[in-house]
Short mmCIF file of C-alpha atoms in Angstrom, two decimals:
data_model
loop_
_atom_site.label_atom_id
_atom_site.label_comp_id
_atom_site.label_asym_id
_atom_site.label_seq_id
_atom_site.Cartn_x
_atom_site.Cartn_y
_atom_site.Cartn_z
CA MET A 1 0.00 0.00 0.00
CA LYS A 2 1.35 3.38 -0.93
CA LYS A 3 1.89 5.60 2.04
CA ILE A 4 0.52 9.09 2.11
CA PRO A 5 2.65 11.68 3.81
CA VAL A 6 0.80 13.25 6.70
CA LYS A 7 1.58 16.59 8.15
CA VAL A 8 1.21 16.67 11.89
CA ASN A 9 0.05 20.06 12.91
CA LEU A 10 -1.33 20.51 16.36
CA ARG A 11 -1.33 24.20 16.96
CA GLU A 12 -2.38 25.40 13.59
CA SER A 13 -3.00 29.06 13.19
CA SER A 14 -3.93 30.84 10.01
CA ASN A 15 -0.95 33.14 9.82
CA THR A 16 2.10 31.84 11.59
CA ARG A 17 1.98 28.23 10.75
CA ARG A 18 4.32 25.99 12.65
CA GLN A 19 6.70 23.79 10.83
CA PHE A 20 5.37 20.30 10.74
CA LEU A 21 6.74 17.01 11.69
CA LYS A 22 5.44 14.71 9.03
CA ILE A 23 5.11 11.05 9.59
CA GLY A 24 4.27 8.23 7.27
CA SER A 25 1.43 6.47 9.01
CA LEU A 26 -2.12 7.64 9.28
CA ALA A 27 -3.27 5.09 11.77
CA VAL A 28 -1.49 6.26 14.85
CA VAL A 29 -1.84 9.98 14.47
CA GLY A 30 -5.44 10.49 15.37
CA THR A 31 -8.54 11.75 13.74
CA SER A 32 -8.20 15.43 14.46
CA LEU A 33 -4.82 15.52 12.79
CA LEU A 34 -6.14 13.66 9.84
CA LEU A 35 -8.90 16.20 9.41
CA SER A 36 -6.60 19.14 9.58
CA CYS A 37 -4.44 17.54 6.97
CA ASN A 38 -7.22 16.73 4.63
CA ASN A 39 -8.37 20.30 4.72
CA ASP A 40 -4.93 21.58 4.19
CA ASP A 41 -4.20 23.31 0.93
CA ASP A 42 -0.46 23.06 1.50
CA SER A 43 0.04 26.77 0.89
CA GLY A 44 3.00 27.98 2.84
CA MET A 45 4.33 24.47 3.17
CA THR A 46 7.83 23.53 2.31
CA ASP A 47 8.12 21.80 -1.03
CA PRO A 48 7.96 18.07 -0.22
CA ASP A 49 11.03 17.52 -2.36
CA ASP A 50 13.06 19.65 0.03
CA VAL A 51 11.96 17.77 3.13
CA PHE A 52 14.41 15.29 4.57
CA ASP A 53 13.23 11.71 4.75
CA LEU A 54 14.83 9.51 7.39
CA GLY A 55 15.40 6.75 4.84
CA SER A 56 14.84 3.02 4.86
CA GLY A 57 16.38 0.02 6.58
CA ASP A 58 19.12 0.54 9.13
CA LEU A 59 19.84 4.04 7.80
CA GLY A 60 16.26 5.04 8.53
CA ILE A 61 16.44 3.63 12.06
CA LEU A 62 19.77 5.36 12.72
CA ASN A 63 18.41 8.70 11.50
CA TYR A 64 15.32 8.13 13.64
CA ALA A 65 17.48 7.56 16.72
CA TYR A 66 19.57 10.59 15.75
CA ALA A 67 16.42 12.73 15.70
CA LEU A 68 15.44 11.55 19.19
CA GLU A 69 18.93 12.10 20.55
CA GLN A 70 19.03 15.58 19.03
CA LEU A 71 15.77 16.32 20.82
CA GLU A 72 17.01 15.06 24.17
CA ALA A 73 20.37 16.82 23.85
CA ALA A 74 18.70 20.11 22.94
CA PHE A 75 16.29 19.79 25.85
CA TYR A 76 19.00 19.23 28.48
CA THR A 77 21.10 21.99 26.95
CA SER A 78 18.17 24.31 27.66
CA VAL A 79 17.76 22.82 31.14
CA LEU A 80 21.35 23.70 32.02
CA ASP A 81 20.79 27.24 30.75
CA GLY A 82 17.70 27.60 32.92
CA SER A 83 17.18 29.06 36.38
CA TYR A 84 15.71 25.90 37.89
CA TRP A 85 18.90 23.92 37.26
CA MET A 86 21.11 26.75 38.52
CA SER A 87 19.46 26.59 41.93
CA ALA A 88 18.57 22.89 42.07
CA GLY A 89 19.71 20.60 44.87
CA ALA A 90 23.08 18.90 44.52
CA GLU A 91 21.81 15.47 43.46
CA GLU A 92 19.31 16.78 40.94
CA LYS A 93 21.89 19.14 39.55
CA LEU A 94 24.41 16.35 39.03
CA ILE A 95 21.84 14.01 37.50
CA LEU A 96 20.63 16.59 34.99
CA GLU A 97 24.17 17.60 34.12
CA ASP A 98 25.07 13.98 33.44
CA LEU A 99 21.95 13.48 31.36
CA TYR A 100 22.96 16.51 29.30
CA LYS A 101 26.42 15.06 28.72
CA HIS A 102 25.16 11.58 27.89
CA GLU A 103 22.56 12.79 25.39
CA VAL A 104 25.02 15.09 23.63
CA ILE A 105 27.44 12.15 23.40
CA HIS A 106 24.68 9.96 21.95
CA ARG A 107 23.81 12.69 19.45
CA GLU A 108 27.40 13.11 18.34
CA PHE A 109 27.78 9.35 18.01
CA PHE A 110 24.86 9.10 15.59
CA LYS A 111 26.10 12.05 13.56
CA ALA A 112 29.52 10.43 13.17
CA ALA A 113 28.24 6.89 12.68
CA ILE A 114 25.61 7.78 10.09
CA THR A 115 28.01 10.01 8.19
CA ALA A 116 30.48 7.13 8.07
CA ALA A 117 27.78 4.63 7.06
CA VAL A 118 26.77 6.71 4.03
CA ASN A 119 30.38 7.46 3.07
CA GLY A 120 30.02 11.12 3.88
CA ASP A 121 26.95 11.70 1.70
CA SER A 122 25.42 14.45 3.83
CA SER A 123 22.17 14.33 1.85
CA LYS A 124 21.42 11.09 3.70
CA VAL A 125 22.26 12.35 7.20
CA LEU A 126 19.45 13.98 9.14
CA PRO A 127 20.30 17.69 9.33
CA GLU A 128 20.59 19.54 12.62
CA LEU A 129 17.03 20.06 13.75
CA GLU A 130 15.59 23.24 15.20
CA PHE A 131 13.62 23.03 18.41
CA ASP A 132 10.99 25.06 20.19
CA PHE A 133 10.81 24.49 23.93
CA SER A 134 8.64 27.53 24.60
CA SER A 135 6.04 25.28 26.23
CA VAL A 136 8.58 24.27 28.91
CA ASN A 137 9.29 26.59 31.83
CA PHE A 138 13.00 26.10 32.50
CA GLY A 139 12.67 28.04 35.73
CA ASP A 140 10.19 25.54 37.13
CA ARG A 141 11.17 22.18 38.62
CA ASN A 142 7.89 20.46 37.75
CA SER A 143 7.96 21.60 34.16
CA VAL A 144 11.56 20.49 33.64
CA LEU A 145 11.30 17.12 35.39
CA ALA A 146 7.91 16.24 33.92
CA THR A 147 9.30 16.86 30.44
CA ALA A 148 12.47 14.93 31.21
CA ARG A 149 10.41 11.99 32.42
CA VAL A 150 8.41 11.89 29.18
CA LEU A 151 11.53 12.18 27.04
CA GLU A 152 13.41 9.42 28.87
CA ASP A 153 10.49 6.98 28.96
CA THR A 154 9.91 7.76 25.28
CA GLY A 155 13.54 7.06 24.51
CA VAL A 156 13.33 3.66 26.19
CA ALA A 157 10.11 2.79 24.36
CA ALA A 158 11.58 3.96 21.05
CA TYR A 159 14.78 1.92 21.24
CA ASN A 160 12.92 -1.15 22.53
CA GLY A 161 10.45 -0.85 19.67
CA ALA A 162 13.10 -0.23 17.01
CA GLY A 163 15.39 -3.11 17.93
CA ALA A 164 13.49 -5.71 15.91
CA TYR A 165 13.83 -3.58 12.77
CA ILE A 166 17.61 -3.37 12.96
CA GLN A 167 19.29 -5.70 10.50
CA THR A 168 22.96 -5.25 11.37
CA PRO A 169 24.01 -7.02 14.59
CA ASP A 170 26.54 -4.31 15.51
CA TYR A 171 23.87 -1.62 15.35
CA LEU A 172 21.56 -3.72 17.50
CA VAL A 173 24.24 -4.02 20.17
CA ILE A 174 24.93 -0.28 20.08
CA ALA A 175 21.23 0.46 20.40
CA GLY A 176 21.23 -1.90 23.37
CA LYS A 177 24.17 -0.06 24.91
CA ILE A 178 22.24 3.19 24.66
CA VAL A 179 18.78 2.04 25.68
CA SER A 180 19.90 0.74 29.04
CA VAL A 181 21.45 4.11 29.80
CA GLU A 182 18.18 5.78 28.78
CA ALA A 183 16.40 3.41 31.16
CA ARG A 184 18.85 4.34 33.94
CA HIS A 185 18.02 7.99 33.23
CA ALA A 186 14.29 7.33 33.21
CA ALA A 187 14.48 5.61 36.59
CA ALA A 188 16.58 8.44 38.04
CA ILE A 189 14.23 11.17 36.85
CA ARG A 190 11.22 9.22 38.05
CA SER A 191 12.71 8.63 41.48
CA ILE A 192 13.61 12.26 42.08
CA TYR A 193 10.39 13.61 40.59
CA MET A 194 7.69 11.20 41.73
CA ASP A 195 6.72 10.45 45.33
CA ASP A 196 6.04 6.74 44.93
CA PRO A 197 9.20 4.77 45.86
CA LYS A 198 8.23 2.25 43.16
CA ALA A 199 7.99 4.91 40.43
CA PHE A 200 11.44 4.12 38.98
CA ALA A 201 9.77 1.15 37.29
CA GLY A 202 6.13 1.86 38.04
CA ASP A 203 3.17 -0.31 37.18
CA GLU A 204 1.91 2.21 34.62
CA ILE A 205 4.95 1.52 32.42
CA ILE A 206 6.04 -2.02 33.33
CA ASP A 207 3.43 -4.66 32.50
CA ALA A 208 2.42 -7.80 34.40
CA ASN A 209 5.14 -9.80 32.63
CA GLY A 210 7.75 -7.35 33.89
CA LEU A 211 8.24 -5.90 30.40
CA ASP A 212 9.10 -2.26 29.73
CA LEU A 213 7.53 -0.07 27.05
CA ALA A 214 8.23 -0.78 23.38
CA LYS A 215 6.66 1.36 20.66
CA PRO A 216 7.08 1.44 16.89
CA PRO A 217 8.62 4.48 15.19
CA SER A 218 5.26 5.68 13.84
CA GLU A 219 3.80 5.87 17.34
CA ILE A 220 6.87 7.54 18.80
CA LEU A 221 7.03 10.14 16.04
CA GLY A 222 3.34 10.80 16.43
CA ALA A 223 3.81 11.42 20.15
CA VAL A 224 6.90 13.54 19.60
CA GLY A 225 5.03 15.52 16.96
CA GLN A 226 2.35 16.31 19.50
CA THR A 227 4.85 17.93 21.85
CA GLY A 228 5.56 20.64 19.26
CA PHE A 229 9.23 20.54 20.27
CA ILE A 230 10.62 19.80 16.80
CA LYS A 231 10.36 22.73 14.38
CA THR A 232 12.21 21.25 11.44
CA GLU A 233 10.04 19.28 9.10
CA PHE A 234 11.08 15.77 8.14
CA THR A 235 9.37 12.62 6.98
CA ALA A 236 9.58 8.97 7.98
CA ASN A 237 7.93 7.48 4.92
CA GLN A 238 10.13 4.42 4.71
CA LEU A 239 10.18 3.33 8.35
CA PRO A 240 8.06 0.35 9.42
CA GLU A 241 4.55 1.31 10.44
CA GLU A 242 4.10 -1.03 13.34
CA MET B 1 11.09 -26.87 14.02
CA GLU B 2 12.22 -25.58 17.34
CA ILE B 3 10.95 -22.11 16.60
CA ILE B 4 7.45 -23.44 16.16
CA LYS B 5 7.71 -25.06 19.56
CA PHE B 6 8.77 -21.69 20.88
CA LEU B 7 5.73 -20.03 19.45
CA GLU B 8 3.39 -22.73 20.68
CA ALA B 9 4.85 -22.33 24.10
CA PHE B 10 3.50 -18.80 24.16
CA THR B 11 -0.11 -19.88 24.13
CA SER B 12 -2.10 -18.77 27.12
CA ASP B 13 -2.77 -22.26 28.44
CA ASN B 14 0.87 -23.04 28.59
CA LEU B 15 1.68 -19.76 30.24
CA LEU B 16 -0.88 -20.25 32.94
CA ALA B 17 0.19 -23.80 33.60
CA ARG B 18 3.78 -22.77 33.91
CA THR B 19 2.90 -19.81 36.04
CA SER B 20 0.95 -21.97 38.42
CA SER B 21 3.70 -24.50 38.85
CA ARG B 22 6.16 -21.69 39.35
CA ARG B 23 4.00 -20.26 42.09
CA ALA B 24 3.89 -23.61 43.79
CA VAL B 25 7.66 -23.59 43.92
CA PHE B 26 8.03 -20.03 45.07
CA GLY B 27 5.13 -19.96 47.46
CA THR B 28 3.04 -16.88 47.87
CA PHE B 29 4.42 -14.61 45.21
CA GLY B 30 1.36 -14.56 43.02
CA THR B 31 1.95 -11.23 41.35
CA LEU B 32 0.96 -12.21 37.85
CA GLY B 33 -2.78 -11.80 37.40
CA LYS B 34 -4.27 -14.32 35.01
CA LYS B 35 -6.14 -11.73 33.00
CA ALA B 36 -3.11 -9.51 32.79
CA ALA B 37 -1.01 -12.42 31.62
CA LEU B 38 -3.51 -13.32 28.95
CA ALA B 39 -3.61 -9.76 27.72
CA ALA B 40 0.08 -9.12 27.81
CA ILE B 41 1.56 -12.12 26.05
CA PRO B 42 -0.16 -11.78 22.69
CA PHE B 43 0.65 -8.09 22.71
CA GLY B 44 4.33 -8.84 23.01
CA LEU B 45 4.19 -11.18 20.08
CA ALA B 46 2.01 -8.87 18.04
CA THR B 47 4.69 -6.21 18.12
CA ALA B 48 7.29 -8.50 16.57
CA PRO B 49 7.57 -7.62 12.91
CA SER B 50 7.74 -10.15 10.14
CA ARG B 51 11.28 -10.71 9.02
CA THR B 52 12.71 -10.61 5.57
CA PHE B 53 15.99 -12.24 6.50
CA ALA B 54 16.85 -15.62 7.91
CA PHE B 55 16.32 -16.62 11.49
CA GLN B 56 19.42 -16.89 13.54
CA ASP B 57 20.51 -20.28 14.74
CA GLN B 58 17.61 -21.50 16.82
CA ASN B 59 19.89 -23.23 19.26
CA ALA B 60 21.64 -19.94 19.87
CA ALA B 61 18.30 -18.31 20.63
CA ILE B 62 17.33 -21.11 22.99
CA GLY B 63 20.69 -20.91 24.70
CA ALA B 64 20.29 -17.17 25.11
CA LEU B 65 16.89 -17.57 26.70
CA GLN B 66 18.13 -20.37 28.96
CA LEU B 67 20.93 -18.16 30.21
CA ALA B 68 18.42 -15.37 30.76
CA LEU B 69 16.16 -17.73 32.69
CA THR B 70 19.04 -18.86 34.89
CA LEU B 71 19.89 -15.25 35.73
CA GLU B 72 16.24 -14.48 36.42
CA TYR B 73 16.00 -17.49 38.76
CA LEU B 74 18.97 -16.06 40.62
CA GLU B 75 17.46 -12.60 40.90
CA ALA B 76 13.95 -13.78 41.68
CA GLU B 77 15.06 -16.02 44.53
CA PHE B 78 17.45 -13.37 45.84
CA TYR B 79 14.75 -10.72 46.17
CA ILE B 80 12.21 -13.13 47.67
CA LYS B 81 14.71 -14.18 50.32
CA ALA B 82 15.75 -10.57 50.86
CA LEU B 83 12.16 -9.59 51.59
CA GLU B 84 11.72 -12.56 53.92
CA SER B 85 15.00 -11.98 55.73
CA GLY B 86 13.93 -9.06 57.88
CA VAL B 87 17.11 -7.25 56.92
CA LEU B 88 15.23 -4.51 55.07
CA PRO B 89 13.59 -2.08 57.51
CA SER B 90 9.86 -2.72 57.58
CA GLY B 91 7.87 -0.03 55.80
CA SER B 92 10.99 1.59 54.36
CA ASN B 93 11.48 2.85 50.83
CA ALA B 94 14.09 0.13 50.48
CA GLU B 95 11.46 -2.50 51.17
CA ALA B 96 9.09 -0.94 48.62
CA ILE B 97 11.87 -0.87 46.01
CA TYR B 98 12.76 -4.51 46.68
CA GLU B 99 9.09 -5.47 46.44
CA GLN B 100 8.80 -3.84 43.04
CA ILE B 101 11.99 -5.42 41.74
CA SER B 102 10.98 -8.80 43.17
CA LYS B 103 7.68 -8.59 41.36
CA HIS B 104 9.44 -7.98 38.06
CA GLU B 105 12.06 -10.69 38.46
CA THR B 106 9.44 -13.30 39.37
CA ALA B 107 7.40 -12.21 36.35
CA HIS B 108 10.50 -12.56 34.16
CA VAL B 109 10.98 -16.13 35.39
CA ASP B 110 7.39 -16.97 34.55
CA PHE B 111 7.61 -15.27 31.18
CA LEU B 112 10.81 -17.02 30.13
CA MET B 113 9.64 -20.41 31.41
CA ALA B 114 6.51 -20.05 29.33
CA GLY B 115 8.53 -18.94 26.31
CA LEU B 116 10.99 -21.81 26.55
CA GLY B 117 8.39 -24.46 27.28
CA ASP B 118 10.07 -27.86 27.16
CA ASP B 119 13.43 -26.16 26.70
CA ALA B 120 13.17 -24.38 30.05
CA VAL B 121 16.01 -25.22 32.40
CA ASP B 122 15.32 -25.98 36.04
CA SER B 123 16.32 -23.53 38.70
CA PRO B 124 19.79 -24.13 40.09
CA VAL B 125 20.25 -24.37 43.83
CA PHE B 126 21.62 -21.02 44.97
CA ASP B 127 23.89 -20.07 47.81
CA PHE B 128 23.77 -16.30 48.25
CA THR B 129 26.63 -16.41 50.71
CA ALA B 130 28.87 -17.50 47.80
CA GLY B 131 30.48 -20.12 49.97
CA GLY B 132 30.52 -18.00 53.10
CA MET B 133 31.85 -14.79 51.51
CA PHE B 134 28.61 -12.90 52.21
CA ASP B 135 25.70 -13.06 54.63
CA PRO B 136 23.09 -10.85 52.95
CA PHE B 137 20.12 -12.36 54.79
CA ASN B 138 21.84 -12.24 58.20
CA GLU B 139 21.51 -15.99 58.59
CA ASN B 140 25.03 -16.55 59.90
CA GLY B 141 25.29 -13.87 62.53
CA THR B 142 27.02 -11.16 60.55
CA GLY B 143 24.67 -8.56 62.01
CA GLN B 144 21.92 -6.45 60.52
CA GLU B 145 24.09 -3.58 59.37
CA VAL B 146 26.63 -5.62 57.44
CA ALA B 147 23.91 -7.86 56.04
CA TYR B 148 21.99 -4.81 54.78
CA ALA B 149 25.10 -3.44 53.08
CA GLN B 150 25.67 -6.80 51.38
CA LEU B 151 22.03 -7.09 50.41
CA LEU B 152 22.34 -3.78 48.57
CA ALA B 153 25.74 -4.56 47.07
CA LEU B 154 24.61 -7.91 45.70
CA ALA B 155 21.46 -6.35 44.25
CA GLN B 156 23.57 -3.80 42.38
CA ALA B 157 25.89 -6.51 41.08
CA PHE B 158 23.02 -8.75 39.99
CA GLU B 159 21.18 -5.94 38.22
CA ASP B 160 24.25 -4.65 36.41
CA THR B 161 25.08 -8.25 35.41
CA GLY B 162 21.55 -8.69 34.09
CA VAL B 163 21.79 -5.56 31.97
CA ARG B 164 25.09 -6.64 30.47
CA ALA B 165 24.09 -10.28 29.96
CA TYR B 166 20.84 -9.49 28.12
CA LYS B 167 22.74 -7.05 25.93
CA GLY B 168 25.27 -9.76 25.17
CA GLN B 169 22.54 -12.13 23.99
CA ALA B 170 20.66 -9.64 21.77
CA GLY B 171 22.50 -10.83 18.66
CA ASN B 172 21.44 -14.42 19.32
CA LEU B 173 17.81 -13.35 19.40
CA MET B 174 17.85 -11.30 16.19
CA GLY B 175 15.11 -12.33 13.81
CA THR B 176 13.15 -14.18 16.49
CA PRO B 177 9.95 -13.03 18.21
CA PHE B 178 11.89 -12.97 21.47
CA LEU B 179 14.16 -10.08 20.68
CA THR B 180 11.64 -7.39 21.60
CA PRO B 181 10.52 -8.98 24.89
CA ALA B 182 14.18 -9.53 25.78
CA LEU B 183 14.87 -5.85 25.13
CA GLN B 184 11.86 -4.99 27.27
CA ILE B 185 13.26 -7.07 30.13
CA HIS B 186 16.73 -5.61 29.57
CA SER B 187 15.58 -2.02 30.11
CA VAL B 188 13.66 -3.02 33.23
CA GLU B 189 16.87 -4.49 34.62
CA ALA B 190 18.55 -1.16 33.84
CA ARG B 191 15.85 0.75 35.70
CA HIS B 192 16.43 -1.54 38.67
CA ALA B 193 20.20 -1.08 38.48
CA SER B 194 19.79 2.69 38.46
CA GLU B 195 17.47 2.69 41.46
CA ILE B 196 19.62 0.33 43.53
CA ARG B 197 22.58 2.69 43.14
CA ARG B 198 20.70 5.65 44.54
CA LEU B 199 19.18 3.50 47.29
CA ARG B 200 22.62 2.22 48.29
CA ALA B 201 23.96 5.75 48.41
CA ARG B 202 21.15 6.88 50.71
CA VAL B 203 21.25 3.88 53.02
CA MET B 204 25.06 3.86 53.23
CA GLU B 205 25.07 7.67 53.60
CA MET B 206 27.70 7.97 50.92
CA ASP B 207 29.07 11.27 49.74
CA LEU B 208 27.42 12.33 46.52
CA ASP B 209 29.56 11.32 43.57
CA GLN B 210 29.49 9.95 40.05
CA ASN B 211 29.04 6.36 41.21
CA MET B 212 25.73 6.80 42.94
CA LEU B 213 23.57 8.60 40.43
CA GLY B 214 22.43 5.53 38.50
CA TRP B 215 24.99 4.84 35.79
CA ILE B 216 28.34 3.06 35.55
CA THR B 217 31.51 5.16 35.44
CA LEU B 218 34.51 3.61 33.66
CA ASN B 219 34.99 0.13 35.15
CA GLU B 220 34.37 1.35 38.71
CA ARG B 221 32.24 -0.92 40.83
CA GLY B 222 31.72 2.00 43.19
CA PRO B 223 32.43 2.61 46.86
CA GLY B 224 31.56 -0.19 49.23
CA MET B 225 31.21 -2.80 46.51
CA PRO B 226 33.05 -6.06 47.32
CA GLU B 227 36.06 -6.78 45.15
CA ALA B 228 34.42 -10.06 44.17
CA THR B 229 31.98 -8.02 42.06
CA GLN B 230 34.68 -6.42 39.90
CA ALA B 231 34.06 -8.86 37.03
CA VAL B 232 30.65 -7.26 36.63
CA TYR B 233 32.30 -3.96 35.69
CA ASP B 234 35.37 -4.96 33.70
CA GLY B 235 35.09 -3.61 30.16
CA GLU B 236 32.61 -0.87 31.03
CA GLU B 237 35.39 1.70 30.54
CA ASN B 238 35.06 1.43 26.74
CA VAL B 239 34.83 4.80 24.96
CA ILE B 240 34.88 3.58 21.33
CA GLN B 241 31.47 2.90 19.81
CA GLY B 242 31.05 1.70 16.25
CA GLY B 243 34.65 2.63 15.56
CA VAL B 244 34.14 6.19 16.81
CA ASN B 245 36.29 7.31 19.73
CA LEU B 246 33.75 9.48 21.48
CA VAL B 247 36.27 11.23 23.70
CA ASN B 248 37.89 12.55 20.54
CA ALA B 249 34.57 13.20 18.81
CA THR B 250 33.09 15.26 21.66
CA ASN B 251 34.29 17.73 24.27
CA PHE B 252 33.64 15.25 27.05
CA ASP B 253 36.04 13.12 29.06
CA ASN B 254 36.16 9.35 29.33
CA ILE B 255 34.07 9.47 32.51
CA ALA B 256 31.03 10.93 30.76
CA VAL B 257 31.58 8.87 27.61
CA SER B 258 31.87 5.58 29.48
CA GLN B 259 28.71 6.39 31.44
CA SER B 260 26.78 7.01 28.22
CA TYR B 261 27.06 3.40 27.04
CA ASP B 262 26.54 0.16 28.92
CA GLU B 263 28.70 -2.64 27.58
CA PRO B 264 27.57 -6.18 26.75
CA MET B 265 28.86 -9.25 28.56
CA ASP B 266 29.33 -12.62 26.89
CA GLY B 267 27.52 -15.70 28.09
CA ASP B 268 30.59 -17.32 29.62
CA THR B 269 31.31 -14.28 31.78
CA ALA B 270 27.70 -14.00 32.88
CA SER B 271 27.60 -17.71 33.70
CA ALA B 272 30.81 -17.42 35.69
CA ILE B 273 29.40 -14.56 37.75
CA ALA B 274 26.15 -16.40 38.38
CA GLY B 275 28.20 -19.50 39.13
CA LEU B 276 29.62 -17.85 42.25
CA PHE B 277 26.15 -18.23 43.75
CA ILE B 278 25.20 -21.61 42.30
CA VAL B 279 25.69 -24.77 44.37
CA SER B 280 24.25 -27.22 41.86
#
């Protein structure tokens, strides 16, 4: 079945239209988005030919991970520039500083690894994305930690869900090396942010078989699109849908 | 075909039968609701995509799952005995954390037993004193305080071993329906490992440092960890990923780079570590 590019646009306004994160699957995005797309005349949109597509196969998965790591790195960069972090308690401050470092290191890894994998053909490497974190209050502990919790749990779910699509054993192992660190982060953020001592691996995320979240790229990109954090438009037309 | 047997083993009837027998062995830890089990298993399989390339060696996949089951037996029994030992202060956060981890490890045992079916290995007989080296349940008069410290240290070592061992088996599960569930267990082990570090730091009243936030720095086992656990951390100091030296590629030092990646452990190393606690 031919896939139809969908433009995810949650805060549409008539004049200043946000850049859209496009994803390839209709099913997971939701009816309201579908409607807004169907009524869209595309005026003011970027020419689809100019929009970066993540690609197919392992390249697509690597670019997908690179997008998520760019998002996390950009978020924690803003956290460390914010007034909440400046005055946070010692443990929280150290945890968030480490998360910043780790996510930047992950981001730089994907940039280097993808560039090497495509023999330096930059047209196949996801460009540096632009972000809009105006909905996060970096002076407010709750706003920062609630966002961090979502990003870390999403990272775990994304890597767990992408693993089965990876075809090169070395990439699978590297994804495994990263996802457990994301899970360590998620547990840390949960335990400093949430009151329940069991929140680090709470029942709302770990199922009755003791399994963590795992979500396909389409679902993750749909959820990320809804945050409005990513300004730069890109498509994921060749990634698996479920 | 073995893989067909694998798939058949995941039917609900089999799962429930296995779960029940498991409960009989482990007593009162009935954390896995029947309805939840019925709902959860098909979901796990449903998320496994169809493959366009060949299955890996089925024996390798079975071996990987058998190793995983052995490690889960170790963890599950450890946490059950820890909770029964009276070493954890009643009503404490530590007790709540151990309860949650215990629930997951017992569920992992049930899940893997069901998945392996006839290929499931029996639980070894464990000795958590490792031949008298430890006394985590305060059974041999070491005293509550020392026992508590060892209870926390062993939990950290077991969780970090679990993370590394699952990672080491991922390649053997490629192309099978068990890769995704194994990854889902793997990240739960990592959440546990992270939490145990912060719990240890609080209970032991350690000074705040890089070893108690939730991640592994270089090959450091961390303050207060017995030397016998060093094998769990050897190799974690790696800073080269996919041929990229990330100290050179970033502005960060080898501390931050090593923390950013957890390293896999091969099956022999994982078996050797578990073997310290296995009598037969």
